[in-house]
Every structure is written in structure tokens, then in C-alpha cells.
Coordinates of C-alpha atoms and ligand atoms in Angstrom, one line a residue:
X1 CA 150.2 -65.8 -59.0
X2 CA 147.5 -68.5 -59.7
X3 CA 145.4 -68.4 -56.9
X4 CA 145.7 -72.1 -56.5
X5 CA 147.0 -75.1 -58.2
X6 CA 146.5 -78.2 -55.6
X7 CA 144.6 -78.6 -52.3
X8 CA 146.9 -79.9 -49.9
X9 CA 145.4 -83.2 -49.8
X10 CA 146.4 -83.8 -53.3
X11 CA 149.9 -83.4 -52.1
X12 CA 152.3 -86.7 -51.9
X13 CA 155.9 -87.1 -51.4
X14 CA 155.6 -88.5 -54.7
X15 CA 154.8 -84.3 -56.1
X16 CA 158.9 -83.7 -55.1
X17 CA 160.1 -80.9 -56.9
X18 CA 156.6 -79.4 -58.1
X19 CA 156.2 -75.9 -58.1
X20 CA 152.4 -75.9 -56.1
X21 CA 150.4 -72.5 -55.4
X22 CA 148.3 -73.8 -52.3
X23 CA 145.6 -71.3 -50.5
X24 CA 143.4 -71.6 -47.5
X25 CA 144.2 -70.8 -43.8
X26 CA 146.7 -70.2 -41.6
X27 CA 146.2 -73.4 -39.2
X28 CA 149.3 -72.8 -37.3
X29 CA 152.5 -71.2 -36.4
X30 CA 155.5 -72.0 -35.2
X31 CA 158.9 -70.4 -34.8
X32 CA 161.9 -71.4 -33.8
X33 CA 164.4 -68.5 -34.7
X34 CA 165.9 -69.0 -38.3
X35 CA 163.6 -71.5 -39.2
X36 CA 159.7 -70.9 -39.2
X37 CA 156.7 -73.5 -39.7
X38 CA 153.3 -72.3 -41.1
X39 CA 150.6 -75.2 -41.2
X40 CA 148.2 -74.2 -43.7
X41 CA 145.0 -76.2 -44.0
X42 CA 142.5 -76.2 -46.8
X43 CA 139.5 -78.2 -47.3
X44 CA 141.5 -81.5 -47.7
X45 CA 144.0 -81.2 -45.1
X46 CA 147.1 -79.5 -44.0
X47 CA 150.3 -78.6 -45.3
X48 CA 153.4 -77.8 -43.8
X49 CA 155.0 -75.1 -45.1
X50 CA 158.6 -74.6 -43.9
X51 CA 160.0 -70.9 -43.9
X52 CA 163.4 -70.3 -44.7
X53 CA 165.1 -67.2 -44.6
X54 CA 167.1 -67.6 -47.4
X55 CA 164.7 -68.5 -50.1
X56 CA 162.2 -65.9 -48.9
X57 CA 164.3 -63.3 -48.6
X58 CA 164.5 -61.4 -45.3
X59 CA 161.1 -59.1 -45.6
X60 CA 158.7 -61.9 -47.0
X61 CA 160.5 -64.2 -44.2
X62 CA 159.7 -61.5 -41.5
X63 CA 156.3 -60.8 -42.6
X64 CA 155.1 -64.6 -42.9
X65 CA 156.4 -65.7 -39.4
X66 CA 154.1 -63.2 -37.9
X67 CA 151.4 -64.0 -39.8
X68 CA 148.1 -64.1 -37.5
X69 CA 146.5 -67.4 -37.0
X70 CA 143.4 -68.1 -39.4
X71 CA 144.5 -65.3 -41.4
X72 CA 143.7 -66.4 -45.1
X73 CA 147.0 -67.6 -47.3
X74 CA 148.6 -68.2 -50.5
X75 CA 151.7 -70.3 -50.8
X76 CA 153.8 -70.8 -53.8
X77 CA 156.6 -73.3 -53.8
X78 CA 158.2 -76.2 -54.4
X79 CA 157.2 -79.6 -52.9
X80 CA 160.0 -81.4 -51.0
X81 CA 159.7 -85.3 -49.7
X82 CA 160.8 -85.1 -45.9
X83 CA 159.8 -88.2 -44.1
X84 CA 159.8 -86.3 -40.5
X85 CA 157.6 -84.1 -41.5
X86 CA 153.7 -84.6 -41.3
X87 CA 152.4 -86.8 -44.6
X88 CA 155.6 -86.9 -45.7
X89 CA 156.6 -83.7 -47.1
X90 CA 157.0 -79.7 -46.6
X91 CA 156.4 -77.1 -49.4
X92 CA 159.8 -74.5 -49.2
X93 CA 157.8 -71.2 -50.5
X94 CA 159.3 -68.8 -52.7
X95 CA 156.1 -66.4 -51.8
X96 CA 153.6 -65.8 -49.1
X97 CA 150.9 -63.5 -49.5
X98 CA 148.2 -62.9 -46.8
X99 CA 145.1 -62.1 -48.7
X100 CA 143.2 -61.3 -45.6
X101 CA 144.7 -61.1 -42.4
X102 CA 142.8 -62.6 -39.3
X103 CA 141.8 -60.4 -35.9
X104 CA 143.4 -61.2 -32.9
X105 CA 142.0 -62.7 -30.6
X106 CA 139.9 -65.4 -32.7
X107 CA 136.2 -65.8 -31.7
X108 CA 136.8 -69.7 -31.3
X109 CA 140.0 -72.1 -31.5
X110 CA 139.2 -74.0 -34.8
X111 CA 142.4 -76.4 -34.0
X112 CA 140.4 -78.4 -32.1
X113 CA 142.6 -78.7 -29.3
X114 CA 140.0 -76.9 -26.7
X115 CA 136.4 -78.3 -26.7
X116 CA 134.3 -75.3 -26.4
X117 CA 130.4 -74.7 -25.6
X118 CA 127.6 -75.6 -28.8
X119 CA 126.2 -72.2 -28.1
X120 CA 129.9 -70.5 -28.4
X121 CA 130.6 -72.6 -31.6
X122 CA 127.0 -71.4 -33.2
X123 CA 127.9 -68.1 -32.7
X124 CA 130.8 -68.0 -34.1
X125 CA 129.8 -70.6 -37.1
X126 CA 131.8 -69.4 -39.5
X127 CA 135.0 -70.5 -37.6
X128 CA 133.9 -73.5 -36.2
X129 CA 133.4 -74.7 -39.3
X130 CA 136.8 -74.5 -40.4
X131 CA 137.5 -77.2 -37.9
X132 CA 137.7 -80.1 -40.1
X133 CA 135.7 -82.6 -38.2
X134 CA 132.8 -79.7 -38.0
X135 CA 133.1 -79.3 -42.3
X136 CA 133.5 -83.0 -42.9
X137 CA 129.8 -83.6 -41.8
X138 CA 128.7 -80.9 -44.3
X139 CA 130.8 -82.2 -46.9
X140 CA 129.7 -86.0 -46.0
X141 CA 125.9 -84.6 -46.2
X142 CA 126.5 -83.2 -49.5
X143 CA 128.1 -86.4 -50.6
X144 CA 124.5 -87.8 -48.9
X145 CA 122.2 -85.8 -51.0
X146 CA 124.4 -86.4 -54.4
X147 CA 123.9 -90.0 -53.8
X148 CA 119.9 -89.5 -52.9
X149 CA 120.2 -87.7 -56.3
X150 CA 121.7 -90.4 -58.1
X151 CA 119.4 -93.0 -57.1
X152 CA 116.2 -91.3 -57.6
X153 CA 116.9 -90.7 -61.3
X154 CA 118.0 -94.4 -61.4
X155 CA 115.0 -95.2 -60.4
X156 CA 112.7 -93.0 -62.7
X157 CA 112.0 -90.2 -60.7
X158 CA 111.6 -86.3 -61.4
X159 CA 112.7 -83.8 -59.0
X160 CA 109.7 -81.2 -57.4
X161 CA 109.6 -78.0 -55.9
X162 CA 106.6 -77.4 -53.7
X163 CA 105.4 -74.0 -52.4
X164 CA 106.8 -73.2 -48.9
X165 CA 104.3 -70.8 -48.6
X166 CA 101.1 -71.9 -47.8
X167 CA 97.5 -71.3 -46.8
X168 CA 96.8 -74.0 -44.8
X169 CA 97.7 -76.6 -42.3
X170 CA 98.8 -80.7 -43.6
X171 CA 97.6 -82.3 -40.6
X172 CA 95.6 -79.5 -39.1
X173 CA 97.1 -79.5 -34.7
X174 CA 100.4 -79.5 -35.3
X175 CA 102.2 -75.7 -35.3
X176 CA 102.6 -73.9 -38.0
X177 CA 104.6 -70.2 -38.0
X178 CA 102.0 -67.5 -39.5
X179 CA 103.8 -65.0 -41.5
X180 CA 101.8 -62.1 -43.2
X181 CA 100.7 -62.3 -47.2
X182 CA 99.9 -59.2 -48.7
X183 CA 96.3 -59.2 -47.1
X184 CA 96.4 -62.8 -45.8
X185 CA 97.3 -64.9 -43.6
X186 CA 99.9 -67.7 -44.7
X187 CA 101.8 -70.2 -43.1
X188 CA 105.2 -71.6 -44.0
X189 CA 104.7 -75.5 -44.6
X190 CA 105.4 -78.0 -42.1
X191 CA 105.5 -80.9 -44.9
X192 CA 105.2 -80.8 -48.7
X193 CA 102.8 -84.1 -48.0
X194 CA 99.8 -82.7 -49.7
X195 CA 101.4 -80.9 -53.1
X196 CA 103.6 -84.0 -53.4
X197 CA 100.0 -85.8 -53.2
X198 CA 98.5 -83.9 -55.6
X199 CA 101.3 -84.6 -57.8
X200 CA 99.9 -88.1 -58.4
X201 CA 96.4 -86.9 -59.5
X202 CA 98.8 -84.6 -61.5
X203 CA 100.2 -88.1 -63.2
X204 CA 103.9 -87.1 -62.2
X205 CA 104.0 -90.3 -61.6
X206 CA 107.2 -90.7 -59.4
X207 CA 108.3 -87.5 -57.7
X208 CA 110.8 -86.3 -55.6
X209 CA 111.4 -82.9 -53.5
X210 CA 114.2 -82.3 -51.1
X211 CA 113.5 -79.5 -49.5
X212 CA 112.9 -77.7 -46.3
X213 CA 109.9 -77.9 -43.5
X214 CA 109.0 -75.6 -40.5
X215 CA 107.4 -76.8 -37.4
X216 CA 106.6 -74.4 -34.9
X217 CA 106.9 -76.8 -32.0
X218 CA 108.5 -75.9 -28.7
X219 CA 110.4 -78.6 -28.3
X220 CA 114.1 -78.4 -27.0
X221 CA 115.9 -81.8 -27.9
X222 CA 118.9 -82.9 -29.6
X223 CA 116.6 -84.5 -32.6
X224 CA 114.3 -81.7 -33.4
X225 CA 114.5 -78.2 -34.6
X226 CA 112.3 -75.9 -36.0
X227 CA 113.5 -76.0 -39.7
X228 CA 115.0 -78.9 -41.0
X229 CA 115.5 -80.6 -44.6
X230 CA 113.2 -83.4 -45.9
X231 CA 113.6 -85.8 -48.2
X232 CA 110.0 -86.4 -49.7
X233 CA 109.4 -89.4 -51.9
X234 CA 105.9 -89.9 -53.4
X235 CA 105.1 -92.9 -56.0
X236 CA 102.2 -93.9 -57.9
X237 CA 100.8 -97.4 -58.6
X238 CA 103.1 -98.5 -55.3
X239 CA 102.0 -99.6 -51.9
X240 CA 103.8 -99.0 -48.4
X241 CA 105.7 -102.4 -48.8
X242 CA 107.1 -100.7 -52.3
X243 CA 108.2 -97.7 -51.0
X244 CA 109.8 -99.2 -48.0
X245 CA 111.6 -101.1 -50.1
X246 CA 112.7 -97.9 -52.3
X247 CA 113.5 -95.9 -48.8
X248 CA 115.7 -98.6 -47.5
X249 CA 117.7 -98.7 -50.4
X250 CA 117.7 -95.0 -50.3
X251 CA 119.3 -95.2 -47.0
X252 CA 122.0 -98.4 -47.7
X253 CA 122.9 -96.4 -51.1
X254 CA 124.1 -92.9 -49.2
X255 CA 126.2 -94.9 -47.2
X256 CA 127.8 -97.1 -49.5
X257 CA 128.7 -93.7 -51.3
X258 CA 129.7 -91.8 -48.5
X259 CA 132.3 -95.1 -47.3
X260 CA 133.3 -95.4 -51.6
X261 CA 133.6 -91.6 -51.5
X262 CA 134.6 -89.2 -48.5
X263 CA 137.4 -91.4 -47.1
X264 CA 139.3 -88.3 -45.8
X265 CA 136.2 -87.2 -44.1
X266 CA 135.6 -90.3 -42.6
X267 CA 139.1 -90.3 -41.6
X268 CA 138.7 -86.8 -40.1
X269 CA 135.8 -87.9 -38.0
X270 CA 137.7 -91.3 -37.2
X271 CA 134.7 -93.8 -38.6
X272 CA 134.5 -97.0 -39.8
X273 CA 131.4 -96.6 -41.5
X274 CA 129.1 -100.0 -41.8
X275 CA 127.0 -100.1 -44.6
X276 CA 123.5 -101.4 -43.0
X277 CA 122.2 -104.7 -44.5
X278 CA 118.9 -104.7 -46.3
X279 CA 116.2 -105.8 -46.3
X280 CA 115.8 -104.4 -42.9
X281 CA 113.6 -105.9 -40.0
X282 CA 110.1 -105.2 -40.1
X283 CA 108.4 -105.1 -36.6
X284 CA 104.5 -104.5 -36.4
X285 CA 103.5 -101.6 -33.8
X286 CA 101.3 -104.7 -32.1
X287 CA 105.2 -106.6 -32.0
X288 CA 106.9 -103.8 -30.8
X289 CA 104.7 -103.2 -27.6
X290 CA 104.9 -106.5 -27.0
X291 CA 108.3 -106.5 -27.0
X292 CA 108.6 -102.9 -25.1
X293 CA 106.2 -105.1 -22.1
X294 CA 109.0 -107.3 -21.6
X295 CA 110.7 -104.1 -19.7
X296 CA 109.4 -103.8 -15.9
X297 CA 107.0 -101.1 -15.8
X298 CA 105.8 -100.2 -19.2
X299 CA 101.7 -99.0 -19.1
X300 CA 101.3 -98.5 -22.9
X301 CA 97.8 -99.6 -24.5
X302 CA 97.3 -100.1 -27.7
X303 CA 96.6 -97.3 -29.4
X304 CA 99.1 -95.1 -27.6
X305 CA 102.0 -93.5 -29.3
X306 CA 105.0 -95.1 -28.7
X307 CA 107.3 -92.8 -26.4
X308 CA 110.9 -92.0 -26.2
X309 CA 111.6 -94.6 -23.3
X310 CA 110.0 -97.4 -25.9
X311 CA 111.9 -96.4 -29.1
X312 CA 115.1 -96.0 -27.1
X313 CA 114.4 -99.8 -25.8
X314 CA 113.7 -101.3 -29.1
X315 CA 116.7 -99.5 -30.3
X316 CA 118.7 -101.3 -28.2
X317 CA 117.3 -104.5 -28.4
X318 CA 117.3 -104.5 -32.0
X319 CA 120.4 -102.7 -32.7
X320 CA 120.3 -102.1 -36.2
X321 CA 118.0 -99.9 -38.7
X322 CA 114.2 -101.4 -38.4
X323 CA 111.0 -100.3 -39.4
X324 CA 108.1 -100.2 -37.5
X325 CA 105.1 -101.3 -39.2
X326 CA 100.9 -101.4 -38.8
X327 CA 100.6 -98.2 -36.9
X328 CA 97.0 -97.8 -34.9
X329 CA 95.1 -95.3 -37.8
X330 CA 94.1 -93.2 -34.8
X331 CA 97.9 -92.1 -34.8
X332 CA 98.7 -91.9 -38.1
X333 CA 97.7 -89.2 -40.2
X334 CA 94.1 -89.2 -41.9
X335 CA 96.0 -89.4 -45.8
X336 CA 97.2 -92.8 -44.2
X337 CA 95.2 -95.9 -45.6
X338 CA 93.6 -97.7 -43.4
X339 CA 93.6 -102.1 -43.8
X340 CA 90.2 -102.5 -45.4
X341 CA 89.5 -105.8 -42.8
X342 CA 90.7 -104.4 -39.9
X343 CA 90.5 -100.5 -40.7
X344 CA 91.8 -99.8 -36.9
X345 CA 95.4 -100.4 -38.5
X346 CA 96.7 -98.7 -41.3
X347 CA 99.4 -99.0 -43.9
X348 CA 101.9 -96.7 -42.1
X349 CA 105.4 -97.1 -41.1
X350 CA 108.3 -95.4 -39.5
X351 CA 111.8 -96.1 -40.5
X352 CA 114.1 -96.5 -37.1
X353 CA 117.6 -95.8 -36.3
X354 CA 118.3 -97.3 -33.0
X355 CA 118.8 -93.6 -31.9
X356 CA 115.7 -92.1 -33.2
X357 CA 113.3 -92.4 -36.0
X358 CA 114.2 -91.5 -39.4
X359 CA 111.5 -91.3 -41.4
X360 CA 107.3 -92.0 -42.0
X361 CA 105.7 -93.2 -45.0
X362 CA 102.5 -95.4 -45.6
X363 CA 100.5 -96.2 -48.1
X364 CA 98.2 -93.3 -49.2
X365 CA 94.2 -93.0 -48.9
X366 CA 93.6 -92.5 -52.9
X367 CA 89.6 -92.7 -52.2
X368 CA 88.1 -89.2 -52.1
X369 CA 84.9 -90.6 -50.4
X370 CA 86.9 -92.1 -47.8
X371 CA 89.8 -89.2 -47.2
X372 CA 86.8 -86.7 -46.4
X373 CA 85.8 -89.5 -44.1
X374 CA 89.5 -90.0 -42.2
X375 CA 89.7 -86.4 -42.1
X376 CA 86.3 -85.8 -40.3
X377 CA 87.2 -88.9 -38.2
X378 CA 90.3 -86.6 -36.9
X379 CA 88.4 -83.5 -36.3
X380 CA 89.4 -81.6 -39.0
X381 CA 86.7 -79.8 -41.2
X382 CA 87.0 -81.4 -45.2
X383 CA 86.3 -77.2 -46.5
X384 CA 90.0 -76.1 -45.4
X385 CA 91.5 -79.0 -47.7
X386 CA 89.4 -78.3 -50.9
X387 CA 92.3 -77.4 -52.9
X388 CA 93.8 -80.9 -52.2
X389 CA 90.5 -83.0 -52.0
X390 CA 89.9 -81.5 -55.9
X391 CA 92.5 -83.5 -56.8
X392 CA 91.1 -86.9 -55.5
X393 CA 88.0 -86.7 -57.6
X394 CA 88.6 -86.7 -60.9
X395 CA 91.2 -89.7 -61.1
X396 CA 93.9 -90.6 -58.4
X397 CA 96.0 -93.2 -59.1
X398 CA 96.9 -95.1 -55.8
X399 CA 100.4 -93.9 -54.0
X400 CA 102.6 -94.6 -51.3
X401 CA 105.4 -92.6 -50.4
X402 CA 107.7 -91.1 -47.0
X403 CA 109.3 -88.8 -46.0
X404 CA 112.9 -88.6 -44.4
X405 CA 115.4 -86.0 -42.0
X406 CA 118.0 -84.9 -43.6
X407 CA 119.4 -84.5 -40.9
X408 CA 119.0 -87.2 -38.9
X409 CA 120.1 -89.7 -41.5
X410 CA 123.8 -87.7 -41.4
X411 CA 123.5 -87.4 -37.8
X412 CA 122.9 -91.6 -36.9
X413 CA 125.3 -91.8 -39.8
X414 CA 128.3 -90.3 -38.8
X415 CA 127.4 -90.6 -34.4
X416 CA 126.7 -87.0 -33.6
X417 CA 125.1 -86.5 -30.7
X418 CA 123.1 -82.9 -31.3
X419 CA 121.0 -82.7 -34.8
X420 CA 122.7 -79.1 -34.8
X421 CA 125.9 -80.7 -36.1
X422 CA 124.6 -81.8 -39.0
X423 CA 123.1 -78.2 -39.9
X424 CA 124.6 -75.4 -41.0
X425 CA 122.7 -72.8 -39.2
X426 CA 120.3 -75.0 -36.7
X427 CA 117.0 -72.9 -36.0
X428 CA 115.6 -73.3 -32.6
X429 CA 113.6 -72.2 -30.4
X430 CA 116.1 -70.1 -29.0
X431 CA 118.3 -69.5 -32.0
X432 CA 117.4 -67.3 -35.6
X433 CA 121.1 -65.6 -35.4
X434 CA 123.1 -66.4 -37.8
Ligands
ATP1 P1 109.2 -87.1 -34.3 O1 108.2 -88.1 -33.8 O2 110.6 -87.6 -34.2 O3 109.1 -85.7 -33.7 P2 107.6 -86.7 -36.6 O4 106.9 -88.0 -36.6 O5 106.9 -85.6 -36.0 O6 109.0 -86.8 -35.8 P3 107.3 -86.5 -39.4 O7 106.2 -85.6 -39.5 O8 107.0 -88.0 -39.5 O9 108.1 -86.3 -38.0 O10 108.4 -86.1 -40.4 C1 109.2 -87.0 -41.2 C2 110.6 -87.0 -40.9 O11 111.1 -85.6 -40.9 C3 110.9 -87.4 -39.5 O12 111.0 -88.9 -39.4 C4 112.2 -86.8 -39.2 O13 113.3 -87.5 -39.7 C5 112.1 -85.5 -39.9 N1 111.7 -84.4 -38.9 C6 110.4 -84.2 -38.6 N2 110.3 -83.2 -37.7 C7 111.6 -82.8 -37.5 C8 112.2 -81.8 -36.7 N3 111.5 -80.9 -35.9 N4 113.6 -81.6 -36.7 C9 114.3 -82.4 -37.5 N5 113.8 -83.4 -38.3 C10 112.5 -83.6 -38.3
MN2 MN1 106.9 -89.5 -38.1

């Protein structure tokens, strides 16, 4: 037997009469004495698979009405149109074969009728997966990163690998996770914002990496983890108001494709996806704290980073995607360029969902002379970044560039409340299994 010939989804009324070899799981089933049901679901949907005794036979009718739940199935048979049953049609088998049978008792339901605990379903990831509003996030990221893809090349870029593995610190204070090198010490990377730097010395030109970053911080929310995928854009000859042009495009494109493309996952997860109109706002730092004064009891200077209780206010006021421009320097990184009249704001930005932030960029120091200056201004010593200043001093075109969460797009997208739906196998603090 072919192992398969149709998903389920691509099964219509319309197929009636078509001998179909469909494989996947065994969703449900049901018996009612000479008659037996088995749901099976696949990747695109379910299939209801009606047993009868007669065109089985009486062994293979036996066997597949005791078939355990989840246990992996083939089907061969013959679609029939039958408007009371689900989508409008059953498949009559003429074989069943278990391929693999499933343990009993499961570790998890994955037929979503019982709501069980995030550390349960992480567990047992695998099978909470096969829940189909659990996979369609995956498959909606995928459809994400294709569209990323897409508009990158479209707009001249080459794709970048940059080493994971490194020797030192981007922005020096922030944690990093030591592994052992041979002899050395190394560290795995927190950002690939110097390589994708050096890249422009490197006359790459336009560079993209997609790729993942490690941050040793010890923080437990439902936006941060400890590895995560970044989207890392850097562009030569462009400013901050260029490349915030080319990141909200970036982010209007992937969901125009996900809404033209993944209409059963949408389905799945019951959304009505709005494609977010650009340009969006721009609101300068100085703007957004006056704003954030407007609420009773805010105490933020100027100069302070804006917290959690701010960004959650101007989320809500604004309500839509914004970005959030002029940062002080002092709390932008030193690679940031500073305004050359008023150097104590700098050419930074931060792209915000009204959830969370999504992504920083700014406009890059290109000026050796003045990048060993920002990064003696921040207290870091100019020696550990030799390998990166090198490339300033012997012709850097001016850049710009951002970075942006993977996940974090997908989970503002689609309205998932923990940034461990949107990843396969989150890595926290308190998690490294599976
Ligand atoms: P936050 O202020 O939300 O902690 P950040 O400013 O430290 O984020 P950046 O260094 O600006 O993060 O990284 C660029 C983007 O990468 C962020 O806007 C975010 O989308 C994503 N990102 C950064 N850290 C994490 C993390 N720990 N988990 C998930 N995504 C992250
Ligand atoms: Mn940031």
C-alpha cells in the first residue's frame, strides 16, 4: 500500500468514489456495535473513517475498532459524500494497518477537550503538539520565516551565518553562558550584532542571519527565555529611519502571508488576522514619557529605562504596532549613534507591539575614533573588542540595522499568552529537558 495519497484536508465531498490511502493518527474512537467510527487526523485535519464489518472483513474490523488512541494509522478506501457526517464525507476502508500502536494510558490528551498544566504539556511535547491548535503556531511560524525569506531576497539581501560560539561579550554586563573551548574559555553569543557589523566593513552590503541567541538572564516571564530565534538585519549606506522602514514592512509582509496562506491554521486557532497598517506611528522616548506622566503616579526621569508598567500603558493607549524613537544614548548600546547636536540622544529605536517590544535597531556608530569613545563612555575596556574595532579602521561604510524575536512576532501575531507557545522546545531557567 502507498503510504499515503491525500492529507485529509484535501478531502471534499466532491473526491466521491476515490480510492484515498490517508495516514496520521488515531484521533478518536468510537463504537457502537456493528458499526465503528475511527477519526483520524493528519496535519490538515480529520477524517472520519467509518468501519463496517462487511467490507473489512471480520478480523481487520475487530482489530481496527480496538485500535488504541494516538496509535499511528494507515487507511485505504473509498471516499463517500455523507452530509451528516463531519466536512461532509466518510472514507469506507477496505484496509487498516496500525503502523505503530500507541501506550495506554497517553502522557497528555491531545484532543483538546481537557486543558492541562504548561509544565505537563512541555513534558510531554511531542503529544501536545499533535493538538492542532499547539502545531498550527509552528506551522504559521514557518509560514513566518518563509515570508521573512521572501522579502529579504526581494529586497537585495544575502543570507549570514555568524559564529555562535564566541570569545567575547556584545555589550559587555549582560550574561552570557561560558562553555569550555579546548583550552579557553568561550561563550555562546547573546546577539550576532557585532559579526553582522563587521559584515559592512566586509562590503556585504545588505545582510541577513536568522538565527539563534542565548542570554543567561534569570528572568522568569512569559516574554523571555534563555534561547530564542533572532531575526538580524544589517544594511549599509541606510540610516535608522531606512531600516525602520524595511522592519515594518518586514512585519506587515509575514502577516499578509500568513492571512493569504495558513487559512486552516488560522481557522484552527479561530483568528481573524488584521494585517497592521504601515507606516506605523513613531513616538520619541521624550513623547512617550510624557505621555506615560499623564497616568497618576509615574516617577520616571529622563534618562530612565522605560519599565513594564510604561510600555504596558502606551500599549494600550496606542493600540496598534509603534515604534519608539530617540532613546537617551546612555541606554542604548555604545554601537548606537549618537545625534551629532544633541549627542545625549541617539539614533535608536524599538519596535512595539502593544503587548511587548518586538525588536531594536538604530543607526550604527561607523566612526572608529568615536565607537572606542562610546564604549569607554559605557565602562567597557576598547582591548576586548579589537577583533571588531579592526574592522572600523580601514573603511566602514555607514549602517543601520535591528534585530527582531522570532518569537514574539508569532506570539503578538496569533494572541498567545506564554512565548513558550511559540517554541518548540522553550529553554528556561528551569527547563533544558527535552
Ligand atoms: P527586553 O527589553 O524585552 O528584555 P531586550 O531589549 O533585552 O528585550 P534586545 O537585546 O533588544 O532585547 O534583542 C532584540 C530582540 O530580540 C528583542 O526585541 C526581542 O524581540 C528578542 N529577544 C531578546 N531577548 C529575548 C529573550 N530573552 N527571549 C525572547 N526574545 C528575546
Ligand atoms: Mn531591545
Amino acid at each position: 500500500m502507498i503510504l499515503r495519497t491525500h492529507y485529509s484536508g484535501d478531502i471534499a465531498p466532491e473526491l466521491d468514489g476515490k480510492e484515498v490511502t490517508l495516514a496520521g493518527f488515531a484521533h478518536e474512537t468510537r463504537d457502537l456495535g456493528g458499526i465503528a467510527f475511527l477519526v483520524l487526523r493528519d496535519r490538515k485535519g480529520l477524517a472520519q473513517i467509518t468501519l463496517v464489518k462487511k467490507l473489512l472483513g471480520k478480523d481487520a474490523f475487530k482489530m481496527a475498532r480496538s485500535i488504541s488512541r494516538e496509535s499511528v494509522v494507515q487507511v485505504k478506501g473509498t471516499v463517500k459524500a455523507e452530509a451528516k457526517a463531519p466536512r461532509g464525507f466518510e472514507i469506507l476502508p477496505t484496509e487498516v494497518k496500525v503502523l505503530s500502536a500507541a501506550e495506554v494510558p497517553l502522557p497528555l490528551d491531545p484532543t483538546e477537550k481537557v486543558e492541562c498544566e504548561l509544565d505537563t504539556r512541555l513534558d510531554a511535547r511531542f503529544m501536545d503538539i499533535r493538538r492542532p491548535c499547539v502545531l498550527a503556531a509552528f506551522e504559521i511560524e514557518s509560514s513566518v520565516l518563509q515570508s521573512l525569506r521572501d522579502y529579504f531576497y526581494i529586497h537585495g539581501m544575502t543570507e549570514v551565518f555568524t559564529p555562535k560560539i564566541v570569545a567575547a561579550a556584545t555589550e559587555g554586563g549582560t550574561d552570557l553562558f561560558p562553555i569550555s573551548y579546548f583550552e579557553k574559555e568561550a561563550f555562546l553569543n547573546q546577539s550576532p550584532q557585532l559579526y553582522k557589523q563587521m559584515l559592512m566593513s566586509a562590503g556585504m552590503d545588505r545582510v541577513f542571519e536568522i538565527g539563534p541567541i542565548f542570554r543567561a538572564e534569570e528572568h522568569d516571564t512569559r516574554r523571555h527565555l534563555n534561547e530564542a530565534i533572532s531575526i538580524d538585519v544589517e544594511v549599509s549606506f541606510a540610516n535608522d529611519q531606512d531600516v525602520m522602514e524595511l522592519l515594518e514592512g518586514a512585519v506587515a509582509k509575514a502577516y499578509s502571508y500568513v492571512k493569504e496562506n495558513c487559512d486552516y491554521q488560522l481557522q484552527v486557532l479561530n483568528l481573524d488576522l488584521q494585517v497592521p497598517k504601515v507606516p506605523f506611528r513613531r513616538i520619541t522616548y521624550t513623547e512617550a514619557l510624557e505621555m506615560a506622566s499623564e497616568r497618576a503616579g509615574v516617577t520616571m526621569q529622563w534618562g530612565d529605562d522605560l519599565d513594564t508598567e510604561t510600555e504596558k500603558f502606551l500599549g494600550e493607549t496606542i493600540g496598534e504596532h509603534y515604534f519608539l524613537t530617540d532613546w537617551p544614548a546612555s541606554i542604548k548600546p555604545y554601537y548606537t549613534l549618537p545625534y551629532e547636536d544633541r549627542p545625549e540622544v541617539c539614533r535608536g529605536f524599538d519596535l512595539m507591539h502593544p503587548r511587548m517590544e518586538l525588536a531594536s535597531g538604530a543607526q550604527r556608530v561607523h566612526d572608529h575614533n568615536l565607537l572606542v569613545k562610546r564604549i569607554e563612555e559605557k565602562g567597557l575596556e576598547p582591548d576586548g573588542f579589537e577583533f571588531y574595532l579592526k574592522a572600523f579602521r580601514y573603511g566602514m561604510p555607514p549602517h543601520a540595522g535591528w534585530g527582531l524575536g522570532l518569537s514574539r512576532l508569532v506570539m503578538t501575531m496569533l494572541k498567545l499568552e506564554n512565548i513558550r507557545d511559540a517554541v518548540i522546545f522553550p529553554r528556561d531557567r528551569r527547563r533544558l529537558v527535552p
